[in-house]
Coordinates of C-alpha atoms in Angstrom, one line a residue:
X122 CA 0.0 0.0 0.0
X123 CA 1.4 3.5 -1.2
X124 CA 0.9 6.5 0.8
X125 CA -1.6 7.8 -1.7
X126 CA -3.6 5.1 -0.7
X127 CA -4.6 6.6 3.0
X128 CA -5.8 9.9 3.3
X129 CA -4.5 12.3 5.7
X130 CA -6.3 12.9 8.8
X131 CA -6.4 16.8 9.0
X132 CA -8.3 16.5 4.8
X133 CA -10.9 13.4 5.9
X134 CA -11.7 14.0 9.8
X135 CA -14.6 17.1 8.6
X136 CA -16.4 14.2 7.1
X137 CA -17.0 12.5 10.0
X138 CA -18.1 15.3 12.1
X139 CA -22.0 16.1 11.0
X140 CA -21.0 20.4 11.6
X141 CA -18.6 20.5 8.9
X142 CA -21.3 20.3 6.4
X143 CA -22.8 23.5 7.7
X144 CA -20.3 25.0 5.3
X145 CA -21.4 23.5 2.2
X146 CA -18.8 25.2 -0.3
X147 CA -15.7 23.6 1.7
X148 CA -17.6 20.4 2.0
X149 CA -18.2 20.6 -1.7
X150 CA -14.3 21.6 -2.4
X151 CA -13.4 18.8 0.3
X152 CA -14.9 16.0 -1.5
X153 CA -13.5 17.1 -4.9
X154 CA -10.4 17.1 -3.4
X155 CA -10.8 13.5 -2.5
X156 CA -12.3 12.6 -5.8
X157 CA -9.3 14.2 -7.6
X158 CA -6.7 12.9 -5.5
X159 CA -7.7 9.9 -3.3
X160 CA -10.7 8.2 -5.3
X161 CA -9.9 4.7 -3.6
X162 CA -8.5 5.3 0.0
X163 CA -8.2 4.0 3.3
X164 CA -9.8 6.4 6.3
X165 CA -7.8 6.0 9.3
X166 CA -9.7 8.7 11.9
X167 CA -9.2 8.6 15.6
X168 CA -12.7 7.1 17.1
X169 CA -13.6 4.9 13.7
X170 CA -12.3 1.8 12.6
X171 CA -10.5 2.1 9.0
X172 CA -12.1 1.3 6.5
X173 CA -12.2 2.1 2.5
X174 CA -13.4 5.4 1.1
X175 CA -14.8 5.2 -2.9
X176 CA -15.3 8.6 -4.0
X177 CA -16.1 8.3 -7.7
X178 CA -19.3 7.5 -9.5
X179 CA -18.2 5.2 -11.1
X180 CA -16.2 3.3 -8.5
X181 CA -19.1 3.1 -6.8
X182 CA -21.3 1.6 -9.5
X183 CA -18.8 -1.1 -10.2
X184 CA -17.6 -2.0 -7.2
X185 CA -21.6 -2.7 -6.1
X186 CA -22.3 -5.1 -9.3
X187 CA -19.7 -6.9 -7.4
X188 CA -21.2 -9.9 -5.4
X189 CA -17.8 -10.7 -3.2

């Protein structure tokens, strides 16, 4: 696993916490961000287990077709 493969804490921790999204325009920028540069990631946040962030359409789509 590369670094580019886990997110940093300080860009994916305002997604966990349900006030960030008050401010819908760094929200918005936030998960562009991830799509752009971590569109298959780990999570890692204090409080959470990790577990695997899919931030693309896409992704998404094909990885739910997926029975395993």
């Amino acid at each position: 696993m590369t670094d580019s493969s886990i997110i940093p804490v300080e860009l994916i921790a305002p997604a966990f916490n349900p006030a960030s999204f008050a401010d819908r325009p760094a929200m918005h920028a936030l998960f562009a961000r991830l799509r752009r540069d971590y569109p298959l990631a780990i999570a890692e946040v204090p409080g959470y287990d990790p577990h695997w962030i899919v931030t693309r359409y896409d992704d998404v789509r094909e990885i739910t077709r997926q029975d395993e």
